[in-house]
Coordinates of C-alpha atoms and ligand atoms in Angstrom, one line a residue:
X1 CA 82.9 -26.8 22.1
X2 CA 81.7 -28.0 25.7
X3 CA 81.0 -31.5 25.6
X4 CA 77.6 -32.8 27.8
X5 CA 76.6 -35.8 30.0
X6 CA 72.8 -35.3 30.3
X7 CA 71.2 -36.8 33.3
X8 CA 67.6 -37.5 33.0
X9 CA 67.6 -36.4 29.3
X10 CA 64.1 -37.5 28.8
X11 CA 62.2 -35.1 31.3
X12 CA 61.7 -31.6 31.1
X13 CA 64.5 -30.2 32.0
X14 CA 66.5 -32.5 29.9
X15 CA 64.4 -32.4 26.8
X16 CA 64.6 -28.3 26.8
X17 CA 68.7 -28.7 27.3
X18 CA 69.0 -30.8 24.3
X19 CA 66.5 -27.8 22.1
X20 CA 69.5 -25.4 23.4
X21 CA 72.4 -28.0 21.9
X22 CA 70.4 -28.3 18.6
X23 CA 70.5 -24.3 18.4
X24 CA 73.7 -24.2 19.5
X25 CA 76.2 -27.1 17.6
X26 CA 78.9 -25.3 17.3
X27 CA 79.3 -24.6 21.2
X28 CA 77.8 -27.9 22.7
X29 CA 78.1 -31.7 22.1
X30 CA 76.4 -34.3 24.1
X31 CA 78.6 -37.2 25.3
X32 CA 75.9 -39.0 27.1
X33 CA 72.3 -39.1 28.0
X34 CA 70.6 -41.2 30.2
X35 CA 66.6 -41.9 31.1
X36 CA 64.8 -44.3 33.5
X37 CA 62.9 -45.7 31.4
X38 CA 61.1 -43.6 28.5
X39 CA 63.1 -45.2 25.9
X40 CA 61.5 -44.6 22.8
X41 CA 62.3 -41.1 23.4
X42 CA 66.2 -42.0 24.3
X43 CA 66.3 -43.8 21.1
X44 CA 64.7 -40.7 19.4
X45 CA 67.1 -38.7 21.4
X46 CA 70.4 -40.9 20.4
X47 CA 69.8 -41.0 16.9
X48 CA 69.5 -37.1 16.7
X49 CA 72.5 -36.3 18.7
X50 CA 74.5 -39.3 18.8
X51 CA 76.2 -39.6 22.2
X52 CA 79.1 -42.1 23.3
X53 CA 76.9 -43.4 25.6
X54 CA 74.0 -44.1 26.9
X55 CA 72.1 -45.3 30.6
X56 CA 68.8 -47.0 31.9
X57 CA 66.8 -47.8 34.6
X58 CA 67.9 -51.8 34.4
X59 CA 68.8 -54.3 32.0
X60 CA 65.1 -55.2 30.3
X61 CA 65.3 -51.3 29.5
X62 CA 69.0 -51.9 27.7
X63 CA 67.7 -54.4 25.7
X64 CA 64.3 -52.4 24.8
X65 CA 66.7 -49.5 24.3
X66 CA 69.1 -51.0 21.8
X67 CA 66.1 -53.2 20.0
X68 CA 64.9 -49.3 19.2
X69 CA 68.1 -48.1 17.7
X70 CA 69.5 -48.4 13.9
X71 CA 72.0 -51.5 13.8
X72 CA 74.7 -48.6 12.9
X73 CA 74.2 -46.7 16.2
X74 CA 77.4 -46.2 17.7
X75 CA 76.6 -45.5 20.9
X76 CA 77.2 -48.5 24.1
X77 CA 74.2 -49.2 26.1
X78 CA 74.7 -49.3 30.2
X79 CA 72.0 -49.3 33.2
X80 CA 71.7 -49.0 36.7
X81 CA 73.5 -46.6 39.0
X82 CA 77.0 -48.3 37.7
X83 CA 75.4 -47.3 34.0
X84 CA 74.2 -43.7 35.4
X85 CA 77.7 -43.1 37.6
X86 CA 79.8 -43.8 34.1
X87 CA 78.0 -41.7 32.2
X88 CA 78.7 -38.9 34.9
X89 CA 82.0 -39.1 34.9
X90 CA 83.0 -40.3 31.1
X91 CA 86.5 -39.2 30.0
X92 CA 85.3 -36.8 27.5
X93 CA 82.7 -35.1 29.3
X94 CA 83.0 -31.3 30.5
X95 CA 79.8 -30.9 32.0
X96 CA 77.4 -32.9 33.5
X97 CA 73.6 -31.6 33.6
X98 CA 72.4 -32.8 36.8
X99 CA 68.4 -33.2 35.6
X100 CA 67.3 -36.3 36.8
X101 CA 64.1 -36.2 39.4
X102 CA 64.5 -37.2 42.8
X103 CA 67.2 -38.8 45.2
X104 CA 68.2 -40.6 42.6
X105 CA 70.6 -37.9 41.4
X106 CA 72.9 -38.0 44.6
X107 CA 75.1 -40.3 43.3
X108 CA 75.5 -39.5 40.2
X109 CA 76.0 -36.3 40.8
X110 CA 78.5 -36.8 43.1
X111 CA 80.8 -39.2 41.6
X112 CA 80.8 -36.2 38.6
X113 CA 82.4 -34.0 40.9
X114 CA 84.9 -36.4 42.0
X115 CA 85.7 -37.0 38.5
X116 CA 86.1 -33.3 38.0
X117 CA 83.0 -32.3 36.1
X118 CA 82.0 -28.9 36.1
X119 CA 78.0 -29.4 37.5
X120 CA 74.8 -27.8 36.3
X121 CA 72.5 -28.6 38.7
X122 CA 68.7 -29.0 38.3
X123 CA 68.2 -31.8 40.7
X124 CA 67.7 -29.6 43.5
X125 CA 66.9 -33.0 46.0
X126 CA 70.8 -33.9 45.9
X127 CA 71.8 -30.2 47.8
X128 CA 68.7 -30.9 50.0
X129 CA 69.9 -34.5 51.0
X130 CA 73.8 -33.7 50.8
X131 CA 74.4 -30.3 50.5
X132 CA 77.1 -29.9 52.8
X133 CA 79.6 -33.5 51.2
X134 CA 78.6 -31.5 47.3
X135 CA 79.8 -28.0 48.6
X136 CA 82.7 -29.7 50.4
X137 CA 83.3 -31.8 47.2
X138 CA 83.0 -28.7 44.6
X139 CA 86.0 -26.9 46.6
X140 CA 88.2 -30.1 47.2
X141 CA 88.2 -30.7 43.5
X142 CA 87.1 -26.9 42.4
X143 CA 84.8 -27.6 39.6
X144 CA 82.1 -25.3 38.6
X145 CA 78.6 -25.4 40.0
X146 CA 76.3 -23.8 38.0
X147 CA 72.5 -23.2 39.4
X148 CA 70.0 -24.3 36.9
X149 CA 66.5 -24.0 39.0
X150 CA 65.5 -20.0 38.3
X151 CA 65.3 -19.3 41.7
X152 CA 69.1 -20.1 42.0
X153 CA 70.4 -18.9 38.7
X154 CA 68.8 -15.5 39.5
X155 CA 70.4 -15.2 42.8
X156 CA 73.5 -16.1 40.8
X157 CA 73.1 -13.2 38.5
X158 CA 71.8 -11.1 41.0
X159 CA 75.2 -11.4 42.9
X160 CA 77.5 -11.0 39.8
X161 CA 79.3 -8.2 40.5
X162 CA 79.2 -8.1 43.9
X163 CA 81.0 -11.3 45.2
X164 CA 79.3 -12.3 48.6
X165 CA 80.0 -9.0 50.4
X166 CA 77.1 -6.4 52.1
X167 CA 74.1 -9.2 51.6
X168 CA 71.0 -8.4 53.9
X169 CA 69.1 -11.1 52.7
X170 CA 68.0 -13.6 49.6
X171 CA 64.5 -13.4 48.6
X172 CA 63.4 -16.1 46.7
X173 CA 60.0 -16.0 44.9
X174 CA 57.3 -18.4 44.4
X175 CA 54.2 -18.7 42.4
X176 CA 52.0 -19.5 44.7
X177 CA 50.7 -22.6 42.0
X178 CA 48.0 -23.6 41.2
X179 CA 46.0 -23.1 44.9
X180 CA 47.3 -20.1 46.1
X181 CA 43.6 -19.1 46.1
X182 CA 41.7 -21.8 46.5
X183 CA 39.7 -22.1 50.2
X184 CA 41.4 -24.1 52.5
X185 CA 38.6 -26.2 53.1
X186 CA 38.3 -27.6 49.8
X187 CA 41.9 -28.8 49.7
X188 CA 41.4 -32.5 50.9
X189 CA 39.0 -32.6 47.5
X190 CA 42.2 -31.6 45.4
X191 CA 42.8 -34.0 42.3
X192 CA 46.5 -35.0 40.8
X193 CA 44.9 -33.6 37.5
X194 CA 44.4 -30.2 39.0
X195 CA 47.4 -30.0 41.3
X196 CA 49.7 -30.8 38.0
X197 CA 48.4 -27.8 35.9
X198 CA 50.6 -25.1 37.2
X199 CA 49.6 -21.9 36.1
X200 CA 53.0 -20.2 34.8
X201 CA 55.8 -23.7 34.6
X202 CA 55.4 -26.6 32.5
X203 CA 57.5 -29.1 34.6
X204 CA 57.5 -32.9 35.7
X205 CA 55.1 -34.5 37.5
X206 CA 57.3 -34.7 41.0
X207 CA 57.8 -30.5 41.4
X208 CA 54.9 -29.4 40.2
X209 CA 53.3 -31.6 43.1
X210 CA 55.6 -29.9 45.1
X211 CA 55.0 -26.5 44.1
X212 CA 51.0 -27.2 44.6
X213 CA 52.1 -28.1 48.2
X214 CA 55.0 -24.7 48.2
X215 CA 57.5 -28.1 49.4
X216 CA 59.2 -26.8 45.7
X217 CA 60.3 -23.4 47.6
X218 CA 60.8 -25.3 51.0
X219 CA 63.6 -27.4 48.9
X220 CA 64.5 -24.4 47.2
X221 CA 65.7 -22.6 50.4
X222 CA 67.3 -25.2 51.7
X223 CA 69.0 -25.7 48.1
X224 CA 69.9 -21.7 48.4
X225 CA 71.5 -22.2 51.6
X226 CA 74.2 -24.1 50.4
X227 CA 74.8 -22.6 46.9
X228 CA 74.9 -19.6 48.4
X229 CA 76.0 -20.4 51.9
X230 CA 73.9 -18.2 53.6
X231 CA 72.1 -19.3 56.8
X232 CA 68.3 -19.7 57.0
X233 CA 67.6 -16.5 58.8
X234 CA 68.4 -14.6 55.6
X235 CA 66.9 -16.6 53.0
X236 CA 63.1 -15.5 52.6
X237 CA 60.1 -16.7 50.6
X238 CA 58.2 -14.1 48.5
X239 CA 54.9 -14.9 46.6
X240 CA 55.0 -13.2 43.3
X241 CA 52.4 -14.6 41.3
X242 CA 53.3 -13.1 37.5
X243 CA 56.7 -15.4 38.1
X244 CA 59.0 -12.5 36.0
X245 CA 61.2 -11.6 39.0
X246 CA 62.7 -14.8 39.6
X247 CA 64.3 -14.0 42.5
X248 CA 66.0 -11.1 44.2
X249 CA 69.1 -10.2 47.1
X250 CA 68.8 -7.2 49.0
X251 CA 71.7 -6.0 50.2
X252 CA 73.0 -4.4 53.4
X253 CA 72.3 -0.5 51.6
X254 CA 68.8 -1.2 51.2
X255 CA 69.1 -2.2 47.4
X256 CA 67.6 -5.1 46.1
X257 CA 68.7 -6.5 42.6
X258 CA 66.7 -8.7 40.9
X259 CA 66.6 -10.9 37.7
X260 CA 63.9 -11.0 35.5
X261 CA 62.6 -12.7 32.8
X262 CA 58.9 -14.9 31.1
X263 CA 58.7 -17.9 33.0
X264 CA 61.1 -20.4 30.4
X265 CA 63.5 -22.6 32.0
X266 CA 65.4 -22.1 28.5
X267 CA 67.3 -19.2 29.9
X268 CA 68.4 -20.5 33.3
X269 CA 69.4 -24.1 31.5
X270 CA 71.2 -22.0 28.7
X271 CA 72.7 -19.8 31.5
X272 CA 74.1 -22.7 33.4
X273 CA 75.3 -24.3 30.6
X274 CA 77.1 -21.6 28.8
X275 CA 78.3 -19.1 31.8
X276 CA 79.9 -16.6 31.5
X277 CA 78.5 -16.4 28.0
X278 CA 75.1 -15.4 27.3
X279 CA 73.3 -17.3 24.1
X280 CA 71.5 -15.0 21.6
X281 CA 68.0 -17.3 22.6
X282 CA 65.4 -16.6 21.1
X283 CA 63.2 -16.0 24.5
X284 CA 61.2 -12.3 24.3
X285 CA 61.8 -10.5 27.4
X286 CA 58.9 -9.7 29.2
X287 CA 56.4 -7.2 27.7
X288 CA 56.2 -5.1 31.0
X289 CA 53.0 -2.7 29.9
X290 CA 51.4 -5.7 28.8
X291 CA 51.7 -7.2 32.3
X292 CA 50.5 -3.8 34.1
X293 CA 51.3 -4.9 37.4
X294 CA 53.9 -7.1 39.8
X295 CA 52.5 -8.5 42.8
X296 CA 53.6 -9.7 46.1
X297 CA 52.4 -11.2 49.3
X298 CA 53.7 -13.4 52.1
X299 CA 53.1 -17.1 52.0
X300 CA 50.7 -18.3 54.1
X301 CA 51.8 -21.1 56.1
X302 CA 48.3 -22.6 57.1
X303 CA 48.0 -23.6 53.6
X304 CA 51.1 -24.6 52.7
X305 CA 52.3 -26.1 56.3
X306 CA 55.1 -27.7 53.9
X307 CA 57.4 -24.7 53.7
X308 CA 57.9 -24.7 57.9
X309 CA 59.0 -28.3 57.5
X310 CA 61.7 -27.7 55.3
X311 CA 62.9 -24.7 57.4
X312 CA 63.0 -27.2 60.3
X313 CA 64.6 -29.9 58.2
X314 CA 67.5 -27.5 57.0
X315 CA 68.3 -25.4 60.3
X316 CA 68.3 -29.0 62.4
X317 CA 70.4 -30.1 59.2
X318 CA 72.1 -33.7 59.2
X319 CA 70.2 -36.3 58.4
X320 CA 66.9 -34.7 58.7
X321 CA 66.4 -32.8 54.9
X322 CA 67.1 -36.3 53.8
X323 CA 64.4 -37.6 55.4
X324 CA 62.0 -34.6 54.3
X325 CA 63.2 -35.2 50.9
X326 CA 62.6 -39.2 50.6
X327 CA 59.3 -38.6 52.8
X328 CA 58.0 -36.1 50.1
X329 CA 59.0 -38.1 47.7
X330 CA 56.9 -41.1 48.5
X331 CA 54.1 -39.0 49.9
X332 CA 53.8 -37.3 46.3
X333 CA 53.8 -40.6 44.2
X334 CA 51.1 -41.6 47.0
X335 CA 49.2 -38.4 45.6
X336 CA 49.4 -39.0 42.4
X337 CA 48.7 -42.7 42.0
X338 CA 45.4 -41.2 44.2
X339 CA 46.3 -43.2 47.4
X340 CA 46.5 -40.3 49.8
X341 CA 44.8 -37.4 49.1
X342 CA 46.4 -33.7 48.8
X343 CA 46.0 -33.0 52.4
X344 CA 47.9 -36.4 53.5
X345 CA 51.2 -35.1 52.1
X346 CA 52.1 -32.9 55.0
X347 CA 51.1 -35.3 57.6
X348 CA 53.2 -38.2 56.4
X349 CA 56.1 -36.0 56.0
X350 CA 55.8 -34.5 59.6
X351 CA 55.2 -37.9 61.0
X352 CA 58.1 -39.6 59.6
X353 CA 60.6 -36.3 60.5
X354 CA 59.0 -36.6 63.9
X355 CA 59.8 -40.4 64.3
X356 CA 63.7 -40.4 62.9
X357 CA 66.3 -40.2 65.5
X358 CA 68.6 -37.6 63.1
X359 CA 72.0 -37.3 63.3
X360 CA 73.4 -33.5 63.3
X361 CA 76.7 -34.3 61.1
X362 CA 76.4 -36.7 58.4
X363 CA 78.3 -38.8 56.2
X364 CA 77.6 -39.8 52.9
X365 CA 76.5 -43.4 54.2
X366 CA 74.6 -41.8 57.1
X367 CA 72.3 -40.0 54.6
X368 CA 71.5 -42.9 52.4
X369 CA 70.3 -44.9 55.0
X370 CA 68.3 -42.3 56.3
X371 CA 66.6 -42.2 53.2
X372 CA 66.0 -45.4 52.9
X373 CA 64.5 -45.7 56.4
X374 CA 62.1 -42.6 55.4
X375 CA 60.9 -44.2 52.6
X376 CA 60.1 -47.2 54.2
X377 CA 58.7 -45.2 57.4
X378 CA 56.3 -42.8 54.8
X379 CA 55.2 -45.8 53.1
X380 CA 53.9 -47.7 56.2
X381 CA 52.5 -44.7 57.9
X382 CA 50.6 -44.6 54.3
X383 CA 49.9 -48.2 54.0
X384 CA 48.4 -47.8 57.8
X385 CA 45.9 -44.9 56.7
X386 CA 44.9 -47.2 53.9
X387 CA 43.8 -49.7 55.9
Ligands
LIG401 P1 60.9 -35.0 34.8 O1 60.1 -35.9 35.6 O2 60.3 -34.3 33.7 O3 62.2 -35.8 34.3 C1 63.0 -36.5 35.1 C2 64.1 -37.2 34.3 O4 64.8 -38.0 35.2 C3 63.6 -38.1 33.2 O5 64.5 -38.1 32.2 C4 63.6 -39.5 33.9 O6 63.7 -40.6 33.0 C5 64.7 -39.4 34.8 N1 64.5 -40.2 36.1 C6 63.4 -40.2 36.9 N2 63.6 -41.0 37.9 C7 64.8 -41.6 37.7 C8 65.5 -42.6 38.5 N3 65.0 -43.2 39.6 N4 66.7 -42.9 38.0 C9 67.2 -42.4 36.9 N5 66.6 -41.4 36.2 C10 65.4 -41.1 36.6 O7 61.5 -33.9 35.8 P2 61.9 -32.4 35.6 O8 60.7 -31.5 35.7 O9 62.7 -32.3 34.3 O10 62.9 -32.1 36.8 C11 64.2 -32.6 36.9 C12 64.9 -32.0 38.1 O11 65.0 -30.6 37.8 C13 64.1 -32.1 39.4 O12 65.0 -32.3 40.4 C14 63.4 -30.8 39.5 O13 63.1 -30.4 40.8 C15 64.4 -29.8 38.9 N6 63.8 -28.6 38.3 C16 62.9 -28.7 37.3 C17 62.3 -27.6 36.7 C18 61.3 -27.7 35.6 O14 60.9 -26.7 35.1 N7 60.9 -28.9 35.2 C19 62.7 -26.3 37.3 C20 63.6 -26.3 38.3 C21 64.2 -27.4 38.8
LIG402 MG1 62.5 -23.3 41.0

């Protein structure tokens, strides 16, 4: 029986996690679960699988939280990053699902590892801000890190076997989303509405922005390089549309293994959470003569300008894919609250990397204040456009 911390519980990731426990209750049981602050649907959540504990956003969603629950609920209410950090690293917890959006994972995830959690990690953002402290971190104290995104988890199972010897190269596939034919000259008209229907995923708002932009795969590199410690030379990008091969590593013979499967984040989360057992799920594999044909084509960067960024922000490396990563971040909830269009997200992110006087090693410290200066450098750049 592997006992769970679920971080971000509420989201997608999260609430497709807690459909494998209910499957599954003989091998898992959650420990804790913690939203920002959806917390009708924690208090659903609690009820069904009764955790130790619980965390919010703040206090005011404590107190909505526990108004919610039965008066017998046995489970103690906590907020802020104090409340996320303890529910990371309670006593009884064996694995902590890392599935919270944003920077806002970092810490979190971090102070897991130093309590000697095994990890599975969906919040890609805390290996783009700090992937070399968590690598560092996950030796020092040798827990487990388990890839959850599908890129990562089929480069993980495309290795098995094979350890990290004779690898040409990673190839890691992407979509496209939902413009990958769309003119270029009508992307400045592009709507949140359209740019959140992704045409094979069903995610949260926050990636499938970024994987209308292709920022997604630009994250997802720079995520690859340190799970996989490869350098950025040999990690490439692939447009597959169909998303079945979910990514693929060629190695130095010329053969290229690849993993495969419908686009479901049910069998990477499962993966991650119960390697190196496979679940019976019931996920159909995919009907190959039904899908006729694979295709593949190289991105193009004039329409998703994104991707070079985050190649620059990894190989410069310090400070800087913080600063990408806090810069998106506030450039895409610019997007969708409609105050910069589709086309603005690039520029506000280039201008802010531009402006930020990195720092080529950085400490843990180094990096938060770099994100917070990003932030507050994307948001007046925006606020300056708006005027
Ligand atoms: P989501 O928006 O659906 O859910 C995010 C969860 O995090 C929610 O429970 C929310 O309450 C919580 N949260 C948001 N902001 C928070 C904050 N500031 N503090 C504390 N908690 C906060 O997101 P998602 O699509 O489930 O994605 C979660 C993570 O997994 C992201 O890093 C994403 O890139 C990654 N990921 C998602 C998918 C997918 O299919 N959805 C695939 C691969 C990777
Ligand atoms: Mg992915």
């Amino acid at each position: 029986m592997k006992s769970l911390s679920i971080l971000g519980a509420t989201g997608s990731i999260g609430v497709k996690a807690l459909e494998i426990v209910r499957q599954f209750p003989q091998r898992f049981r959650v420990n804790a679960l913690t939203a920002k602050t959806n917390v009708a649907q924690l208090a659903k959540q609690i009820v069904q699988f009764t955790p130790r504990l619980a965390a919010v956003y703040d206090v005011e969603h404590a107190r909505q939280l526990k108004a919610l629950l039965p008066l017998t609920a046995a489970v103690e209410i906590v907020y802020g990053e104090a409340g996320y950090i303890e529910a990371a690293t309670c006593e009884d917890t064996d694995m902590v699902l890392g599935a919270m959006v944003g920077s806002a994972g970092l810490v979190p995830t971090l102070a897991a590892i130093d309590a000697g959690k095994d990890i599975a990690l969906a919040n890609k953002e805390t290996l783009v801000m700090a992937g070399a402290i968590v690598m560092q971190k996950v030796a020092g104290r040798g827990v487990k890190l388990m890839p959850i995104d599908s890129e990562h988890s089929a480069i993980f199972q495309s290795l098995a076997g094979h350890g990290h010897n004779g690898i040409r190269e990673i190839l890691i596939t992407a979509s496209g989303g939902p413009f990958l034919h769309r003119q270029l000259a009508e992307f400045s008209t592009i709507k949140p509405q359209e740019a959140l229907r992704h045409p094979n995923w069903s995610m949260g708002r926050k990636i499938s922005i970024d994987s209308a932009t292709m920022m997604n795969k630009g994250l997802e590199v720079i995520e690859a390089r340190w799970l996989f410690d490869m350098d950025f030379q040999r990690i490439k990008v692939v447009v597959h549309p169909e998303s079945i091969i979910h990514s693929m590593v060629v190695y130095e013979d010329g053969a290229v293994i690849a993993q495969m499967g419908v686009p479901d984040m049910k069998g990477a989360i499962a993966y991650g959470l119960s390697h190196p057992q496979r679940l019976p799920l019931h996920v159909p594999a995919p009907d190959f003569a039904q899908i006729g044909q694979l295709s593949f084509e190289d991105p193009d960067l004039e329409r998703f300008p994104c991707l070079n960024l985050a190649y620059r922000a990894g190989e410069q490396g310090g400070t800087l894919p913080a600063v990408l990563n806090a810069a998106n971040e506030v450039a895409v909830a610019a997007f969708l609250d409609e105050r910069l269009p589709f086309t603005g997200i690039f520029p506000i992110i280039d201008r802010t990397m531009d402006r930020h006087c990195g720092k080529n090693c950085a400490d843990l410290g180094q990096i938060i204040e770099a994100d917070r200066w990003a932030r507050e450098t994307a948001l007046s750049l925006i606020r300056r456009q708006e005027r």
